[in-house]
Amino acid sequence: MAQAPLPQAVAALLTPAAVFLVLSIKPGKEAEKAVRATLANMSALGRTVRFRNLHAEFTCVTGISAPAWKRLFPDLPHPKHLHKLQPIDGPDLAAPCPCVSTPGDLLFHIRADQPYMCMEMAMLIMDELRPHVTTDDETHGFKYFDDRDLLGFVDGTENPEGPAAVETVMVTADEDPNYVNSSYVIVQKYLHNLEKWNSFSVEKQEGIIGRHKLSNVELPDDKKPPYAHNVLNVIEKDGVQINILRDNMPFGFVGDNKLGTYYIAYAKNPATTEEMLHNMFVGRPKGTYDHILDVSTPITGTLFFIPTQDFLDNVQS
Ligand code: HEM
């Protein structure tokens, strides 16, 4: 029996540091060829950095968007669920911001215990790609107290763990026989209005998130408002909860007062995350939009396919 393709380190644990790099490929065949060469070299670049501190939980996951896939691999089957993220308007009256869809061909999600490991990998990637790409976004995330986001709530608690995490993110043969053990990811960079958020009472904030702020204990279901974050983001099919795997990180520039959450969610089918986004921005039912959006505005939004490590290693330039 043929061995299952080796996945990328999608289900790796949340680390104290991360770099999120979103790049667009310049027009032309030369740029496409150079990008394919770098994709094939990602394992080697990763080994170079990882071996210099084997205890740093270093990983790098590479994603490819729908427009980039068509340019880089025109002769290969298109991954079944790979498309451009659709923007979503809020409800007529309520939602203060739309869900955006922004450019980006390549995503590099670099994680490590030490920021210098992430930085080194980002520099090596850019050493190879700089002449051939433009940078859409570069975000350096950090671990805040108790894995809290800058809104002050512990972020990541309900993530699936271990085998459940792997099951959540890996494409199965039933789903797409061409790309078993691949995955999908949606990223969104949110800016917070912390002055507004901190003017809310803790009780109001807890209703918006659906958990107690200090203890991180979930509110009882009958105490959660219909717009609570953990009401709108629970998706069930035939009585079974369908999960995603989130690796959100806080980031910020205090001088410019640009502080936020880099949202990143892996799933074997991005439709789950897209349904959550619809619930958050439109409401379920319509109007019960997520009140996190009263203080948080997405400024990016992109969907990427995550091929297996074996796929990347065998890319021909
Ligand atoms: C400003 C951006 C966001 C912030 C600050 C944020 C924060 C949080 C926090 C504090 C929790 C509770 C603890 C936990 O289980 O992690 C949570 C849960 C969750 N969030 Fe978010 N989130 C954001 C955006 C999103 C988006 C865009 C989605 C989906 C499209 C999402 C999906 C989820 C899910 C699925 C849960 C777990 C719900 C449960 O099973 O209880 N989040 N988030």
PDB file of N, CA and C in Angstrom, residues 155-224:
ATOM      1  N   ASP A 155      -7.356  32.892  24.639  1.00  0.00           N
ATOM      2  CA  ASP A 155      -7.777  32.609  23.257  1.00  0.00           C
ATOM      3  C   ASP A 155      -7.170  31.283  22.794  1.00  0.00           C
ATOM      4  N   GLY A 156      -8.021  30.305  22.513  1.00  0.00           N
ATOM      5  CA  GLY A 156      -7.532  29.010  22.016  1.00  0.00           C
ATOM      6  C   GLY A 156      -8.024  27.819  22.818  1.00  0.00           C
ATOM      7  N   THR A 157      -8.735  28.090  23.915  1.00  0.00           N
ATOM      8  CA  THR A 157      -9.120  27.020  24.851  1.00  0.00           C
ATOM      9  C   THR A 157      -9.845  25.858  24.180  1.00  0.00           C
ATOM     10  N   GLU A 158     -10.814  26.159  23.332  1.00  0.00           N
ATOM     11  CA  GLU A 158     -11.671  25.095  22.790  1.00  0.00           C
ATOM     12  C   GLU A 158     -11.097  24.452  21.527  1.00  0.00           C
ATOM     13  N   ASN A 159      -9.834  24.725  21.237  1.00  0.00           N
ATOM     14  CA  ASN A 159      -9.204  24.074  20.083  1.00  0.00           C
ATOM     15  C   ASN A 159      -9.166  22.561  20.276  1.00  0.00           C
ATOM     16  N   PRO A 160      -9.383  21.791  19.219  1.00  0.00           N
ATOM     17  CA  PRO A 160      -9.163  20.345  19.337  1.00  0.00           C
ATOM     18  C   PRO A 160      -7.684  20.071  19.588  1.00  0.00           C
ATOM     19  N   GLU A 161      -7.402  18.925  20.229  1.00  0.00           N
ATOM     20  CA  GLU A 161      -6.007  18.599  20.573  1.00  0.00           C
ATOM     21  C   GLU A 161      -5.634  17.223  20.036  1.00  0.00           C
ATOM     22  N   GLY A 162      -4.349  16.967  19.888  1.00  0.00           N
ATOM     23  CA  GLY A 162      -3.831  15.637  19.538  1.00  0.00           C
ATOM     24  C   GLY A 162      -4.471  15.094  18.263  1.00  0.00           C
ATOM     25  N   PRO A 163      -4.931  13.818  18.303  1.00  0.00           N
ATOM     26  CA  PRO A 163      -5.513  13.203  17.101  1.00  0.00           C
ATOM     27  C   PRO A 163      -6.742  13.984  16.595  1.00  0.00           C
ATOM     28  N   ALA A 164      -7.485  14.610  17.517  1.00  0.00           N
ATOM     29  CA  ALA A 164      -8.673  15.377  17.101  1.00  0.00           C
ATOM     30  C   ALA A 164      -8.249  16.602  16.275  1.00  0.00           C
ATOM     31  N   ALA A 165      -7.111  17.191  16.639  1.00  0.00           N
ATOM     32  CA  ALA A 165      -6.612  18.343  15.876  1.00  0.00           C
ATOM     33  C   ALA A 165      -6.224  17.903  14.470  1.00  0.00           C
ATOM     34  N   VAL A 166      -5.551  16.757  14.392  1.00  0.00           N
ATOM     35  CA  VAL A 166      -5.124  16.247  13.079  1.00  0.00           C
ATOM     36  C   VAL A 166      -6.355  15.938  12.226  1.00  0.00           C
ATOM     37  N   GLU A 167      -7.344  15.309  12.843  1.00  0.00           N
ATOM     38  CA  GLU A 167      -8.571  14.945  12.127  1.00  0.00           C
ATOM     39  C   GLU A 167      -9.299  16.202  11.631  1.00  0.00           C
ATOM     40  N   THR A 168      -9.199  17.288  12.395  1.00  0.00           N
ATOM     41  CA  THR A 168      -9.870  18.554  12.052  1.00  0.00           C
ATOM     42  C   THR A 168      -9.259  19.208  10.810  1.00  0.00           C
ATOM     43  N   VAL A 169      -7.952  19.055  10.654  1.00  0.00           N
ATOM     44  CA  VAL A 169      -7.275  19.859   9.625  1.00  0.00           C
ATOM     45  C   VAL A 169      -6.889  19.094   8.357  1.00  0.00           C
ATOM     46  N   MET A 170      -6.841  17.761   8.402  1.00  0.00           N
ATOM     47  CA  MET A 170      -6.289  17.012   7.262  1.00  0.00           C
ATOM     48  C   MET A 170      -7.366  16.581   6.266  1.00  0.00           C
ATOM     49  N   VAL A 171      -7.162  16.912   5.010  1.00  0.00           N
ATOM     50  CA  VAL A 171      -8.057  16.480   3.930  1.00  0.00           C
ATOM     51  C   VAL A 171      -7.969  14.941   3.820  1.00  0.00           C
ATOM     52  N   THR A 172      -9.140  14.297   3.748  1.00  0.00           N
ATOM     53  CA  THR A 172      -9.170  12.827   3.623  1.00  0.00           C
ATOM     54  C   THR A 172      -9.365  12.438   2.152  1.00  0.00           C
ATOM     55  N   ALA A 173      -9.168  11.151   1.860  1.00  0.00           N
ATOM     56  CA  ALA A 173      -9.330  10.659   0.483  1.00  0.00           C
ATOM     57  C   ALA A 173     -10.770  10.852   0.013  1.00  0.00           C
ATOM     58  N   ASP A 174     -11.727  10.718   0.933  1.00  0.00           N
ATOM     59  CA  ASP A 174     -13.138  10.924   0.555  1.00  0.00           C
ATOM     60  C   ASP A 174     -13.360  12.357   0.096  1.00  0.00           C
ATOM     61  N   GLU A 175     -12.672  13.264   0.790  1.00  0.00           N
ATOM     62  CA  GLU A 175     -12.867  14.694   0.535  1.00  0.00           C
ATOM     63  C   GLU A 175     -12.236  15.120  -0.788  1.00  0.00           C
ATOM     64  N   ASP A 176     -10.996  14.715  -1.010  1.00  0.00           N
ATOM     65  CA  ASP A 176     -10.277  15.087  -2.227  1.00  0.00           C
ATOM     66  C   ASP A 176      -9.121  14.107  -2.445  1.00  0.00           C
ATOM     67  N   PRO A 177      -9.349  13.038  -3.241  1.00  0.00           N
ATOM     68  CA  PRO A 177      -8.326  11.992  -3.374  1.00  0.00           C
ATOM     69  C   PRO A 177      -7.002  12.503  -3.925  1.00  0.00           C
ATOM     70  N   ASN A 178      -7.020  13.641  -4.616  1.00  0.00           N
ATOM     71  CA  ASN A 178      -5.764  14.168  -5.173  1.00  0.00           C
ATOM     72  C   ASN A 178      -4.858  14.773  -4.109  1.00  0.00           C
ATOM     73  N   TYR A 179      -5.459  15.203  -2.999  1.00  0.00           N
ATOM     74  CA  TYR A 179      -4.675  15.999  -2.046  1.00  0.00           C
ATOM     75  C   TYR A 179      -4.875  15.539  -0.598  1.00  0.00           C
ATOM     76  N   VAL A 180      -4.777  14.231  -0.385  1.00  0.00           N
ATOM     77  CA  VAL A 180      -4.897  13.671   0.971  1.00  0.00           C
ATOM     78  C   VAL A 180      -3.815  14.283   1.876  1.00  0.00           C
ATOM     79  N   ASN A 181      -4.201  14.586   3.122  1.00  0.00           N
ATOM     80  CA  ASN A 181      -3.309  15.160   4.154  1.00  0.00           C
ATOM     81  C   ASN A 181      -2.906  16.614   3.873  1.00  0.00           C
ATOM     82  N   SER A 182      -3.542  17.217   2.890  1.00  0.00           N
ATOM     83  CA  SER A 182      -3.376  18.665   2.718  1.00  0.00           C
ATOM     84  C   SER A 182      -4.335  19.363   3.681  1.00  0.00           C
ATOM     85  N   SER A 183      -4.394  20.686   3.618  1.00  0.00           N
ATOM     86  CA  SER A 183      -5.279  21.426   4.516  1.00  0.00           C
ATOM     87  C   SER A 183      -5.630  22.780   3.878  1.00  0.00           C
ATOM     88  N   TYR A 184      -6.435  23.552   4.588  1.00  0.00           N
ATOM     89  CA  TYR A 184      -6.793  24.913   4.155  1.00  0.00           C
ATOM     90  C   TYR A 184      -6.648  25.843   5.350  1.00  0.00           C
ATOM     91  N   VAL A 185      -6.392  27.111   5.060  1.00  0.00           N
ATOM     92  CA  VAL A 185      -6.299  28.075   6.159  1.00  0.00           C
ATOM     93  C   VAL A 185      -6.913  29.408   5.719  1.00  0.00           C
ATOM     94  N   ILE A 186      -7.593  30.057   6.653  1.00  0.00           N
ATOM     95  CA  ILE A 186      -8.079  31.424   6.422  1.00  0.00           C
ATOM     96  C   ILE A 186      -7.388  32.330   7.438  1.00  0.00           C
ATOM     97  N   VAL A 187      -6.809  33.431   6.933  1.00  0.00           N
ATOM     98  CA  VAL A 187      -6.188  34.412   7.842  1.00  0.00           C
ATOM     99  C   VAL A 187      -6.949  35.737   7.743  1.00  0.00           C
ATOM    100  N   GLN A 188      -7.032  36.413   8.870  1.00  0.00           N
ATOM    101  CA  GLN A 188      -7.633  37.751   8.928  1.00  0.00           C
ATOM    102  C   GLN A 188      -6.892  38.547   9.992  1.00  0.00           C
ATOM    103  N   LYS A 189      -6.476  39.748   9.601  1.00  0.00           N
ATOM    104  CA  LYS A 189      -5.783  40.609  10.572  1.00  0.00           C
ATOM    105  C   LYS A 189      -6.806  41.607  11.126  1.00  0.00           C
ATOM    106  N   TYR A 190      -7.053  41.534  12.429  1.00  0.00           N
ATOM    107  CA  TYR A 190      -8.050  42.403  13.072  1.00  0.00           C
ATOM    108  C   TYR A 190      -7.361  43.494  13.875  1.00  0.00           C
ATOM    109  N   LEU A 191      -7.829  44.739  13.731  1.00  0.00           N
ATOM    110  CA  LEU A 191      -7.372  45.832  14.592  1.00  0.00           C
ATOM    111  C   LEU A 191      -8.434  46.084  15.663  1.00  0.00           C
ATOM    112  N   HIS A 192      -7.986  46.242  16.915  1.00  0.00           N
ATOM    113  CA  HIS A 192      -8.924  46.464  18.025  1.00  0.00           C
ATOM    114  C   HIS A 192      -8.992  47.940  18.406  1.00  0.00           C
ATOM    115  N   ASN A 193     -10.185  48.383  18.760  1.00  0.00           N
ATOM    116  CA  ASN A 193     -10.350  49.676  19.419  1.00  0.00           C
ATOM    117  C   ASN A 193     -10.380  49.390  20.924  1.00  0.00           C
ATOM    118  N   LEU A 194      -9.190  49.410  21.523  1.00  0.00           N
ATOM    119  CA  LEU A 194      -9.099  48.990  22.922  1.00  0.00           C
ATOM    120  C   LEU A 194      -9.698  50.018  23.886  1.00  0.00           C
ATOM    121  N   GLU A 195      -9.672  51.288  23.471  1.00  0.00           N
ATOM    122  CA  GLU A 195     -10.287  52.305  24.343  1.00  0.00           C
ATOM    123  C   GLU A 195     -11.774  51.981  24.496  1.00  0.00           C
ATOM    124  N   LYS A 196     -12.424  51.663  23.362  1.00  0.00           N
ATOM    125  CA  LYS A 196     -13.855  51.357  23.396  1.00  0.00           C
ATOM    126  C   LYS A 196     -14.095  50.065  24.204  1.00  0.00           C
ATOM    127  N   TRP A 197     -13.301  49.028  23.893  1.00  0.00           N
ATOM    128  CA  TRP A 197     -13.479  47.733  24.574  1.00  0.00           C
ATOM    129  C   TRP A 197     -13.319  47.887  26.088  1.00  0.00           C
ATOM    130  N   ASN A 198     -12.285  48.646  26.487  1.00  0.00           N
ATOM    131  CA  ASN A 198     -12.021  48.771  27.920  1.00  0.00           C
ATOM    132  C   ASN A 198     -13.023  49.689  28.618  1.00  0.00           C
ATOM    133  N   SER A 199     -13.854  50.393  27.814  1.00  0.00           N
ATOM    134  CA  SER A 199     -14.914  51.191  28.440  1.00  0.00           C
ATOM    135  C   SER A 199     -16.133  50.314  28.755  1.00  0.00           C
ATOM    136  N   PHE A 200     -16.163  49.092  28.193  1.00  0.00           N
ATOM    137  CA  PHE A 200     -17.279  48.175  28.497  1.00  0.00           C
ATOM    138  C   PHE A 200     -17.048  47.563  29.878  1.00  0.00           C
ATOM    139  N   SER A 201     -18.134  47.272  30.600  1.00  0.00           N
ATOM    140  CA  SER A 201     -17.982  46.553  31.870  1.00  0.00           C
ATOM    141  C   SER A 201     -17.464  45.146  31.586  1.00  0.00           C
ATOM    142  N   VAL A 202     -16.806  44.539  32.571  1.00  0.00           N
ATOM    143  CA  VAL A 202     -16.304  43.167  32.399  1.00  0.00           C
ATOM    144  C   VAL A 202     -17.474  42.230  32.107  1.00  0.00           C
ATOM    145  N   GLU A 203     -18.615  42.478  32.743  1.00  0.00           N
ATOM    146  CA  GLU A 203     -19.798  41.622  32.519  1.00  0.00           C
ATOM    147  C   GLU A 203     -20.236  41.684  31.048  1.00  0.00           C
ATOM    148  N   LYS A 204     -20.216  42.888  30.485  1.00  0.00           N
ATOM    149  CA  LYS A 204     -20.590  43.039  29.067  1.00  0.00           C
ATOM    150  C   LYS A 204     -19.577  42.318  28.168  1.00  0.00           C
ATOM    151  N   GLN A 205     -18.295  42.493  28.464  1.00  0.00           N
ATOM    152  CA  GLN A 205     -17.249  41.810  27.678  1.00  0.00           C
ATOM    153  C   GLN A 205     -17.444  40.293  27.750  1.00  0.00           C
ATOM    154  N   GLU A 206     -17.754  39.792  28.961  1.00  0.00           N
ATOM    155  CA  GLU A 206     -17.920  38.343  29.133  1.00  0.00           C
ATOM    156  C   GLU A 206     -19.112  37.833  28.313  1.00  0.00           C
ATOM    157  N   GLY A 207     -20.157  38.642  28.216  1.00  0.00           N
ATOM    158  CA  GLY A 207     -21.313  38.254  27.391  1.00  0.00           C
ATOM    159  C   GLY A 207     -20.933  38.199  25.917  1.00  0.00           C
ATOM    160  N   ILE A 208     -20.078  39.110  25.479  1.00  0.00           N
ATOM    161  CA  ILE A 208     -19.664  39.142  24.067  1.00  0.00           C
ATOM    162  C   ILE A 208     -18.815  37.921  23.727  1.00  0.00           C
ATOM    163  N   ILE A 209     -17.902  37.555  24.624  1.00  0.00           N
ATOM    164  CA  ILE A 209     -17.033  36.391  24.350  1.00  0.00           C
ATOM    165  C   ILE A 209     -17.748  35.082  24.717  1.00  0.00           C
ATOM    166  N   GLY A 210     -18.567  35.127  25.779  1.00  0.00           N
ATOM    167  CA  GLY A 210     -19.257  33.907  26.217  1.00  0.00           C
ATOM    168  C   GLY A 210     -18.456  33.124  27.242  1.00  0.00           C
ATOM    169  N   ARG A 211     -17.485  33.797  27.862  1.00  0.00           N
ATOM    170  CA  ARG A 211     -16.670  33.146  28.901  1.00  0.00           C
ATOM    171  C   ARG A 211     -16.350  34.167  29.986  1.00  0.00           C
ATOM    172  N   HIS A 212     -16.038  33.668  31.199  1.00  0.00           N
ATOM    173  CA  HIS A 212     -15.570  34.565  32.260  1.00  0.00           C
ATOM    174  C   HIS A 212     -14.149  35.005  31.948  1.00  0.00           C
ATOM    175  N   LYS A 213     -13.884  36.296  32.213  1.00  0.00           N
ATOM    176  CA  LYS A 213     -12.601  36.872  31.776  1.00  0.00           C
ATOM    177  C   LYS A 213     -11.440  36.336  32.625  1.00  0.00           C
ATOM    178  N   LEU A 214     -11.567  36.389  33.947  1.00  0.00           N
ATOM    179  CA  LEU A 214     -10.435  36.007  34.791  1.00  0.00           C
ATOM    180  C   LEU A 214     -10.220  34.497  34.782  1.00  0.00           C
ATOM    181  N   SER A 215     -11.284  33.739  35.028  1.00  0.00           N
ATOM    182  CA  SER A 215     -11.131  32.285  35.200  1.00  0.00           C
ATOM    183  C   SER A 215     -11.124  31.537  33.878  1.00  0.00           C
ATOM    184  N   ASN A 216     -11.613  32.163  32.788  1.00  0.00           N
ATOM    185  CA  ASN A 216     -11.714  31.517  31.466  1.00  0.00           C
ATOM    186  C   ASN A 216     -12.813  30.444  31.429  1.00  0.00           C
ATOM    187  N   VAL A 217     -13.657  30.380  32.465  1.00  0.00           N
ATOM    188  CA  VAL A 217     -14.737  29.380  32.483  1.00  0.00           C
ATOM    189  C   VAL A 217     -15.858  29.848  31.544  1.00  0.00           C
ATOM    190  N   GLU A 218     -16.390  28.879  30.776  1.00  0.00           N
ATOM    191  CA  GLU A 218     -17.465  29.195  29.821  1.00  0.00           C
ATOM    192  C   GLU A 218     -18.744  29.595  30.580  1.00  0.00           C
ATOM    193  N   LEU A 219     -19.482  30.591  30.063  1.00  0.00           N
ATOM    194  CA  LEU A 219     -20.761  30.948  30.670  1.00  0.00           C
ATOM    195  C   LEU A 219     -21.754  29.806  30.430  1.00  0.00           C
ATOM    196  N   PRO A 220     -22.703  29.583  31.361  1.00  0.00           N
ATOM    197  CA  PRO A 220     -23.750  28.591  31.081  1.00  0.00           C
ATOM    198  C   PRO A 220     -24.522  29.017  29.834  1.00  0.00           C
ATOM    199  N   ASP A 221     -25.002  28.036  29.058  1.00  0.00           N
ATOM    200  CA  ASP A 221     -25.673  28.355  27.782  1.00  0.00           C
ATOM    201  C   ASP A 221     -26.812  29.360  27.972  1.00  0.00           C
ATOM    202  N   ASP A 222     -27.583  29.214  29.075  1.00  0.00           N
ATOM    203  CA  ASP A 222     -28.747  30.107  29.245  1.00  0.00           C
ATOM    204  C   ASP A 222     -28.334  31.514  29.679  1.00  0.00           C
ATOM    205  N   LYS A 223     -27.046  31.733  29.911  1.00  0.00           N
ATOM    206  CA  LYS A 223     -26.568  33.090  30.265  1.00  0.00           C
ATOM    207  C   LYS A 223     -25.847  33.753  29.082  1.00  0.00           C
ATOM    208  N   LYS A 224     -25.672  33.008  27.977  1.00  0.00           N
ATOM    209  CA  LYS A 224     -24.970  33.591  26.828  1.00  0.00           C
ATOM    210  C   LYS A 224     -25.958  34.370  25.966  1.00  0.00           C
TER     211      LYS A 224
END
